[in-house]
Coordinates of N, CA and C and ligand atoms in Angstrom, one line a residue:
M1 N 84.5 109.2 87.0 CA 85.8 109.1 87.3 C 85.3 107.5 88.0
S2 N 86.5 106.5 88.1 CA 86.0 105.2 89.0 C 86.4 105.5 90.4
T3 N 85.5 104.8 91.4 CA 85.3 104.7 92.7 C 86.7 103.8 92.9
R4 N 87.7 104.1 94.1 CA 88.4 103.5 94.3 C 88.4 103.0 95.4
I5 N 88.2 101.6 95.7 CA 88.4 101.5 96.8 C 89.8 100.7 97.2
L6 N 90.2 100.6 98.6 CA 91.2 100.0 98.7 C 91.2 98.9 99.9
G7 N 91.6 97.6 99.7 CA 91.2 96.7 100.5 C 92.5 96.4 101.2
I8 N 92.4 95.7 102.7 CA 93.2 95.2 103.3 C 93.5 93.8 103.9
S9 N 94.1 92.8 103.6 CA 93.9 91.7 104.6 C 94.6 91.9 105.8
G10 N 93.9 91.3 106.9 CA 94.4 91.1 108.0 C 94.8 90.1 108.6
S11 N 95.8 89.3 107.1 CA 96.7 87.8 107.7 C 98.2 88.0 106.8
L12 N 99.0 87.6 107.2 CA 100.0 87.8 106.9 C 100.2 86.3 105.8
R13 N 99.6 85.3 106.5 CA 99.5 84.0 105.8 C 99.7 83.8 103.9
Q14 N 100.7 83.0 103.5 CA 100.3 83.2 101.7 C 98.9 82.0 101.8
K15 N 98.6 81.5 102.4 CA 97.4 80.6 101.8 C 96.3 81.1 102.5
S16 N 96.1 82.1 103.2 CA 95.2 82.9 103.9 C 93.7 83.2 103.7
L17 N 93.0 82.5 104.0 CA 91.5 82.6 103.5 C 91.1 84.0 103.3
N18 N 91.0 84.9 104.4 CA 91.2 86.4 104.1 C 91.8 87.1 103.0
T19 N 92.7 86.6 102.7 CA 93.6 87.5 102.0 C 92.7 87.0 100.2
A20 N 92.4 85.3 100.4 CA 91.6 84.9 99.1 C 90.6 85.6 98.7
L21 N 90.0 85.9 99.8 CA 88.5 86.9 100.2 C 88.6 88.0 99.3
L22 N 89.7 88.9 99.9 CA 89.9 90.3 99.0 C 90.3 89.7 97.4
R23 N 90.9 89.0 97.3 CA 91.6 88.5 95.8 C 90.2 88.3 94.9
A24 N 89.4 87.7 95.6 CA 87.7 87.5 95.1 C 87.4 88.6 94.6
A25 N 87.4 89.4 95.8 CA 86.3 90.6 95.6 C 86.8 91.6 95.1
G26 N 88.6 91.4 94.1 CA 88.8 92.2 92.8 C 88.3 92.0 92.1
K27 N 87.9 90.7 91.6 CA 87.4 90.3 90.2 C 85.9 90.5 90.4
L28 N 85.3 90.8 91.1 CA 83.9 91.2 91.3 C 83.3 92.8 91.1
M29 N 84.5 93.7 91.3 CA 84.1 95.0 91.3 C 83.3 95.5 90.1
S30 N 82.3 96.2 90.2 CA 81.6 96.3 89.4 C 82.3 97.3 88.4
A31 N 82.0 97.9 87.1 CA 82.4 98.6 85.6 C 82.9 100.0 86.8
E32 N 82.2 100.9 87.5 CA 82.2 102.1 87.8 C 83.4 101.8 89.2
A33 N 84.0 100.5 89.5 CA 84.7 100.8 90.6 C 86.1 99.8 90.3
T34 N 86.8 100.1 90.9 CA 88.4 98.9 91.2 C 88.7 98.9 92.6
L35 N 89.0 97.6 93.0 CA 89.4 97.2 94.0 C 91.5 97.3 94.2
D36 N 91.4 97.9 95.0 CA 93.3 98.0 94.8 C 93.6 96.9 96.2
A37 N 94.7 95.7 96.1 CA 94.8 95.0 97.4 C 96.1 95.6 97.7
A38 N 95.8 95.4 99.3 CA 97.4 95.4 100.2 C 97.4 94.5 101.5
T39 N 98.5 94.4 101.6 CA 98.6 93.3 102.8 C 99.7 94.3 103.8
L40 N 100.0 93.3 105.1 CA 100.3 94.2 106.5 C 102.3 93.6 106.3
H41 N 102.2 92.9 105.5 CA 103.9 92.8 105.1 C 104.5 93.6 105.3
G42 N 105.7 93.8 106.3 CA 106.6 94.5 106.4 C 106.4 96.2 107.7
I43 N 104.7 95.9 108.0 CA 104.7 96.9 108.9 C 105.2 96.2 110.5
P44 N 106.1 97.2 110.7 CA 107.0 96.7 112.0 C 105.7 97.2 113.5
L45 N 106.2 96.3 114.7 CA 105.1 96.3 115.7 C 105.4 97.8 116.1
Y46 N 104.3 98.2 116.6 CA 104.2 99.9 117.2 C 104.9 100.2 118.3
D47 N 106.0 100.5 118.4 CA 107.1 101.3 119.4 C 107.0 102.7 119.5
G48 N 106.9 103.4 120.5 CA 106.7 104.8 120.9 C 107.8 105.1 120.7
D49 N 109.3 104.5 121.3 CA 110.6 105.0 120.9 C 110.7 105.2 119.9
V50 N 110.7 104.1 118.8 CA 110.9 104.3 117.3 C 110.0 105.2 116.8
E51 N 108.9 105.8 117.1 CA 108.4 106.9 116.4 C 108.8 108.1 117.2
E52 N 109.3 108.4 118.2 CA 110.0 109.6 118.7 C 111.4 109.4 117.9
R53 N 111.9 108.7 117.9 CA 113.5 108.9 117.3 C 113.6 108.9 115.7
E54 N 112.7 108.1 114.9 CA 112.6 107.8 113.4 C 111.3 108.7 113.2
G55 N 110.7 108.6 113.8 CA 109.0 108.6 113.0 C 108.1 107.9 112.5
V56 N 106.6 107.8 111.7 CA 106.1 107.1 111.4 C 106.9 106.1 110.6
P57 N 107.3 104.5 110.2 CA 108.1 104.3 109.2 C 107.8 104.3 108.1
T58 N 108.3 104.1 107.2 CA 108.5 104.3 105.4 C 107.2 102.8 105.2
S59 N 107.4 101.9 105.6 CA 106.1 101.0 105.6 C 104.8 101.7 105.8
V60 N 104.6 102.1 106.7 CA 103.3 102.9 107.6 C 102.9 103.9 106.5
L61 N 103.9 104.6 105.7 CA 103.6 106.0 105.1 C 103.0 105.2 103.8
E62 N 103.5 104.4 103.3 CA 103.4 103.9 101.8 C 101.5 103.5 101.7
L63 N 101.5 102.9 103.0 CA 100.0 102.3 103.1 C 99.0 103.5 103.2
N64 N 99.6 104.7 104.2 CA 99.0 105.8 104.7 C 98.5 106.3 102.9
H65 N 99.5 106.6 102.0 CA 99.6 107.3 101.1 C 98.5 106.3 100.0
R66 N 98.4 105.4 99.5 CA 97.3 104.2 99.5 C 96.1 104.7 99.8
I67 N 96.1 104.5 101.3 CA 94.1 104.6 101.9 C 94.2 105.8 101.4
A68 N 95.0 107.0 101.3 CA 94.8 108.4 101.1 C 94.1 108.7 99.8
A69 N 94.8 107.7 98.7 CA 94.5 108.2 97.3 C 93.1 107.4 97.0
S70 N 92.4 106.4 98.4 CA 91.5 105.7 97.6 C 89.9 106.9 98.0
D71 N 88.9 106.0 97.4 CA 87.7 106.5 98.1 C 86.9 105.7 99.4
G72 N 87.5 104.8 99.7 CA 86.9 104.2 100.6 C 88.1 102.7 101.0
L73 N 88.0 102.4 102.2 CA 89.2 101.6 103.1 C 88.1 100.1 103.4
L74 N 88.3 99.0 102.8 CA 87.7 97.8 102.9 C 89.0 96.7 104.0
L75 N 88.1 96.9 105.5 CA 89.3 95.8 106.2 C 88.1 94.5 105.8
V76 N 89.3 93.3 105.8 CA 89.5 91.9 105.6 C 89.8 91.0 106.6
T77 N 89.2 90.9 107.8 CA 89.7 90.8 109.0 C 89.4 89.1 109.5
P78 N 90.6 88.8 109.9 CA 90.3 87.0 110.5 C 89.7 87.2 111.8
E79 N 89.6 86.2 112.9 CA 89.0 86.4 113.4 C 89.7 85.6 115.0
Y80 N 91.0 86.2 115.6 CA 91.6 85.5 116.4 C 91.2 85.6 117.7
N81 N 90.9 84.7 118.7 CA 90.4 84.6 120.0 C 89.5 85.7 120.1
N82 N 88.1 85.2 119.5 CA 86.8 86.2 118.9 C 87.5 87.6 119.0
S83 N 88.4 87.9 118.7 CA 88.6 89.7 118.6 C 89.5 89.7 117.0
M84 N 90.0 90.8 117.1 CA 90.5 91.1 115.3 C 92.1 90.5 115.9
P85 N 92.9 90.3 114.9 CA 94.5 89.9 115.0 C 95.3 91.0 115.4
G86 N 96.1 90.7 115.8 CA 97.1 91.6 116.7 C 97.4 92.3 115.7
V87 N 98.2 91.7 114.4 CA 98.9 92.6 113.2 C 98.2 93.4 112.9
F88 N 97.0 93.0 112.8 CA 95.9 94.1 112.2 C 95.7 95.5 112.6
K89 N 95.5 95.0 114.3 CA 95.1 96.4 114.8 C 96.6 97.1 115.0
N90 N 97.7 96.4 115.0 CA 99.1 97.0 115.3 C 99.0 98.1 113.7
A91 N 98.7 97.4 112.6 CA 98.8 98.1 112.1 C 97.9 99.6 111.7
I92 N 96.4 99.8 112.4 CA 95.8 100.3 112.2 C 96.4 101.4 113.0
D93 N 97.0 101.0 114.4 CA 97.4 101.6 115.6 C 98.5 102.6 114.7
W94 N 99.5 102.5 114.2 CA 100.8 102.9 113.4 C 99.8 104.4 112.5
L95 N 99.1 103.4 111.4 CA 98.3 104.1 110.7 C 97.7 105.7 111.3
S96 N 97.1 105.4 112.4 CA 96.4 106.3 113.4 C 97.3 107.4 113.5
R97 N 98.5 107.5 113.4 CA 99.4 108.4 114.4 C 99.9 109.2 113.3
P98 N 99.5 110.8 114.0 CA 100.2 111.6 112.8 C 101.2 111.7 112.8
S99 N 101.8 112.2 111.3 CA 103.5 112.6 110.7 C 102.8 114.2 109.8
P100 N 104.1 114.2 109.9 CA 104.4 116.0 108.9 C 104.2 114.6 107.1
D101 N 104.7 113.7 107.3 CA 104.3 112.6 105.7 C 103.2 111.9 105.7
A102 N 102.5 112.2 106.5 CA 101.3 111.5 106.1 C 99.8 112.2 106.3
A103 N 98.9 111.8 105.4 CA 97.8 112.6 105.6 C 97.1 112.2 106.4
P104 N 95.8 113.0 107.4 CA 94.7 112.1 108.1 C 93.8 111.2 106.9
I105 N 93.9 110.1 107.5 CA 92.9 109.5 106.4 C 92.3 108.6 107.4
F106 N 91.6 108.7 108.6 CA 90.8 108.1 108.4 C 88.9 108.6 109.0
K107 N 89.3 110.1 109.2 CA 88.2 111.3 109.7 C 87.1 111.1 108.4
G108 N 86.3 110.5 108.5 CA 85.2 110.9 107.7 C 85.5 110.0 106.2
R109 N 86.7 108.7 106.3 CA 86.6 107.9 105.1 C 85.5 106.6 105.3
P110 N 85.1 106.8 104.2 CA 84.0 105.4 104.5 C 84.9 104.0 104.3
V111 N 84.4 103.2 105.3 CA 85.2 102.1 105.7 C 84.2 100.8 106.1
A112 N 84.5 99.7 105.1 CA 83.7 98.2 105.9 C 84.5 97.4 105.9
V113 N 84.2 96.4 106.4 CA 84.7 95.1 107.1 C 83.7 93.9 106.8
I114 N 84.8 93.2 106.4 CA 84.6 91.9 106.1 C 85.4 90.6 106.6
G115 N 85.3 89.4 106.3 CA 86.0 88.3 106.9 C 85.7 87.2 106.8
A116 N 86.5 86.2 106.9 CA 86.4 84.6 106.6 C 86.9 84.0 107.8
S117 N 85.9 82.8 108.0 CA 86.8 82.0 109.0 C 86.4 80.7 108.2
P118 N 87.3 79.5 109.0 CA 87.0 78.1 108.7 C 85.9 78.0 109.9
G119 N 85.9 78.6 110.9 CA 84.6 78.1 111.6 C 83.2 78.6 111.0
G120 N 82.3 78.4 112.0 CA 80.8 78.6 111.6 C 80.3 80.0 112.0
F121 N 81.0 80.9 112.7 CA 80.6 82.2 112.5 C 80.9 83.5 111.7
G122 N 82.6 82.5 111.1 CA 82.2 83.8 109.9 C 82.8 85.0 109.9
T123 N 83.9 85.5 111.4 CA 84.6 86.3 112.1 C 83.4 87.2 112.8
I124 N 82.3 86.8 113.2 CA 81.2 87.9 113.8 C 82.0 88.8 114.9
L125 N 82.6 87.9 115.8 CA 83.1 88.3 116.8 C 84.5 89.4 116.8
S126 N 85.1 89.2 115.8 CA 86.0 89.7 115.2 C 85.9 91.4 114.3
Q127 N 84.3 90.8 113.8 CA 83.8 92.4 113.2 C 83.0 93.5 114.1
N128 N 82.6 92.3 115.2 CA 82.0 93.3 116.2 C 83.1 94.0 117.2
A129 N 84.5 93.4 117.3 CA 85.8 94.1 118.2 C 86.1 95.3 117.5
W130 N 86.1 95.4 115.8 CA 86.0 96.3 114.9 C 85.3 97.6 115.4
L131 N 84.4 97.4 116.0 CA 83.3 99.0 115.8 C 83.5 100.0 117.0
P132 N 84.2 99.6 117.9 CA 85.0 100.8 118.7 C 86.0 101.3 118.3
V133 N 87.0 100.8 117.6 CA 87.9 101.3 116.9 C 87.7 102.1 115.3
L134 N 86.6 101.7 115.0 CA 86.0 102.6 113.8 C 85.7 103.7 114.2
R135 N 84.5 103.5 115.3 CA 84.2 104.6 115.9 C 85.8 105.9 116.5
T136 N 86.5 105.1 117.8 CA 87.4 105.8 117.7 C 87.8 106.8 116.7
L137 N 88.4 105.8 115.5 CA 89.1 106.7 114.4 C 88.2 107.6 113.7
G138 N 86.8 107.6 114.1 CA 85.4 108.8 113.0 C 85.6 108.4 111.8
V139 N 85.8 107.2 111.3 CA 85.2 106.9 109.8 C 84.0 106.7 109.8
R140 N 83.4 106.9 108.8 CA 81.9 106.6 108.2 C 81.7 105.2 107.9
H141 N 81.3 104.3 108.8 CA 81.3 102.7 108.8 C 80.1 102.9 107.9
W142 N 80.0 101.8 107.0 CA 79.2 101.7 106.1 C 78.5 100.2 107.0
A143 N 77.3 100.2 107.5 CA 77.0 98.8 108.0 C 75.7 98.3 107.7
E144 N 75.1 98.6 106.3 CA 74.2 98.1 105.4 C 74.1 97.0 105.2
G145 N 75.7 96.3 104.9 CA 75.8 95.3 104.2 C 76.5 94.4 105.5
R146 N 76.3 93.3 105.5 CA 77.1 92.2 106.0 C 77.5 91.2 105.3
L147 N 79.0 90.9 105.4 CA 79.6 89.4 105.2 C 80.5 89.0 105.9
M148 N 80.4 87.8 105.9 CA 80.9 86.6 107.1 C 81.1 85.7 106.8
V149 N 81.9 85.2 106.0 CA 82.6 84.0 105.3 C 82.6 83.0 106.1
S150 N 81.8 82.3 106.9 CA 81.7 80.7 107.7 C 82.3 80.0 107.1
R151 N 82.9 78.7 107.4 CA 83.2 77.2 106.6 C 84.1 77.7 105.4
A152 N 85.2 78.4 105.5 CA 85.9 79.4 104.6 C 86.8 78.5 103.6
G153 N 86.7 77.5 104.8 CA 87.7 76.3 104.4 C 87.4 75.6 102.8
K154 N 85.8 75.4 102.8 CA 85.1 75.0 101.4 C 84.4 75.9 100.7
V155 N 84.9 77.3 101.3 CA 84.5 78.1 100.0 C 85.5 78.7 99.1
F156 N 86.8 78.3 99.0 CA 87.7 78.5 98.7 C 88.6 77.1 98.1
D157 N 89.1 76.6 96.9 CA 89.6 75.6 96.9 C 91.1 76.1 96.9
D158 N 91.9 74.8 96.9 CA 93.5 74.7 97.4 C 94.1 76.0 96.7
Q159 N 93.9 76.6 95.7 CA 94.4 77.7 95.0 C 93.9 79.2 95.6
G160 N 93.1 78.8 96.6 CA 92.4 80.6 97.3 C 91.6 80.6 96.4
E161 N 90.9 80.3 94.9 CA 89.7 80.5 94.1 C 88.1 80.3 95.2
L162 N 87.5 81.6 94.9 CA 86.8 81.5 95.6 C 85.4 80.6 95.1
V163 N 84.9 79.5 95.2 CA 84.1 78.2 94.6 C 83.2 78.3 94.8
D164 N 82.1 79.0 95.7 CA 80.9 79.2 96.5 C 79.8 79.8 95.8
E165 N 79.3 79.4 94.8 CA 78.1 80.6 94.5 C 77.8 81.7 94.9
A166 N 77.6 81.1 96.0 CA 76.2 81.8 96.9 C 77.0 83.0 97.7
T167 N 78.4 82.5 98.0 CA 79.5 83.8 98.8 C 79.4 84.7 97.6
R168 N 79.9 83.9 96.2 CA 80.2 85.3 95.3 C 79.3 86.1 95.4
E169 N 77.6 85.7 94.9 CA 76.8 86.5 95.1 C 76.6 87.2 95.8
Q170 N 76.8 87.0 97.4 CA 76.7 88.1 98.6 C 77.6 89.3 98.7
L171 N 78.9 88.8 98.3 CA 80.4 89.8 98.1 C 79.8 90.5 96.9
R172 N 79.6 90.0 95.8 CA 79.0 90.7 94.7 C 78.0 92.4 95.3
K173 N 77.1 92.0 95.9 CA 76.2 92.9 96.6 C 76.8 93.7 97.5
F174 N 77.9 92.9 98.4 CA 78.1 94.0 99.3 C 79.3 95.0 98.6
L175 N 79.7 94.4 97.9 CA 80.8 95.1 97.0 C 80.2 96.5 96.6
D176 N 78.8 95.9 95.5 CA 78.4 97.0 94.8 C 77.4 98.2 95.9
G177 N 77.2 97.8 97.3 CA 76.3 98.6 98.1 C 77.9 99.3 98.6
F178 N 78.7 98.7 98.8 CA 79.9 100.1 99.7 C 80.6 100.8 98.5
A179 N 80.9 100.4 97.3 CA 81.2 101.3 96.4 C 80.2 102.3 96.0
A180 N 79.3 102.2 96.4 CA 77.8 103.1 95.7 C 78.2 104.1 97.1
F181 N 78.2 103.5 98.5 CA 78.6 104.6 99.9 C 79.4 105.3 99.3
A182 N 80.8 104.5 99.3 CA 81.9 105.6 98.7 C 82.1 106.5 97.7
A183 N 81.2 106.2 96.3 CA 81.1 107.2 95.7 C 80.6 108.2 95.8
S184 N 79.4 108.4 97.1 CA 78.1 109.4 97.0 C 79.2 110.2 98.0
S185 N 79.7 109.3 99.2 CA 80.3 110.3 100.2 C 81.9 111.3 99.2
A186 N 82.3 110.5 98.5 CA 83.5 111.1 97.7 C 82.7 112.5 97.1
A187 N 81.3 112.4 96.5 CA 80.6 113.6 95.4 C 80.4 114.5 96.8
G188 N 80.4 114.2 98.0 CA 80.1 114.6 99.1 C 78.6 114.9 99.8
E189 N 78.1 113.9 99.2 CA 76.3 113.6 100.1 C 76.8 113.2 101.5
Ligands
FNR201 C1 92.1 81.4 115.2 N1 91.1 80.9 114.6 C2 89.5 81.2 114.9 N2 88.4 81.3 114.2 C3 87.0 82.2 114.8 O1 86.3 82.0 114.2 N3 87.1 82.0 116.0 C4 87.9 82.7 116.6 O2 88.1 83.1 117.7 C5 89.6 81.5 116.0 N4 90.8 82.2 116.9 C6 92.0 81.8 116.6 C7 93.1 82.4 117.4 C8 94.4 82.4 116.9 C9 95.9 82.7 117.3 C10 94.7 81.4 115.5 C11 95.9 81.6 114.8 C12 93.4 81.3 114.7 C13 91.2 80.2 113.4 C14 91.1 81.1 112.2 O3 89.6 81.9 111.8 C15 91.9 80.7 110.6 O4 93.2 80.1 111.3 C16 91.6 81.6 109.6 O5 92.4 80.5 108.6 C17 92.7 82.9 109.7 O6 92.3 83.3 108.7 P1 93.2 83.5 107.4 O7 94.6 83.5 107.9 O8 93.0 82.3 106.7 O9 93.1 84.5 106.2

């Protein structure tokens, strides 16, 4: 059976470089793996009073179920002020809340992080900022590959198509490595 990766873009922007990176990743998966793309549209701001009154929102539960059905989670993160964007952290915070309608999705789940930035450092500080969060969630973080797409304004064209051959090869290699890790985790290795 094919290895199922769910990718989440941490940007809501229609012309997001990170969503473009996620889209490109979907086209580069090997024959043994698939990548399904999710966005954070519709996820409300975390509010403990809402949670107490109404439980975890439907949009969060829908994303929870998609993650639960996957073998691995790929976070495609922008960098804001040398860290991860609030909208992305907010969604992960909601997803970390227990609910009778939600599966526990983080503990032991294979997770990898990539990201794209128009600047020269390609989200390195944002990716580093995710590390304590991933450790707290108890995921299996795949750290053998690294992908920080810098100068991303030139790596994608105006339509968001990946036009840089070197990045394409780096992304393909990263995805192959992560999918193999997720597959071996799913097999109980
Ligand atoms: C940014 N940007 C940015 N880039 C970076 O490399 N390091 C940084 O610290 C920041 N800080 C930052 C803060 C805020 C509030 C914004 C809005 C932007 C630029 C950012 O990388 C750029 O806008 C990307 O295009 C955002 O990702 P998407 O939306 O294209 O996926």
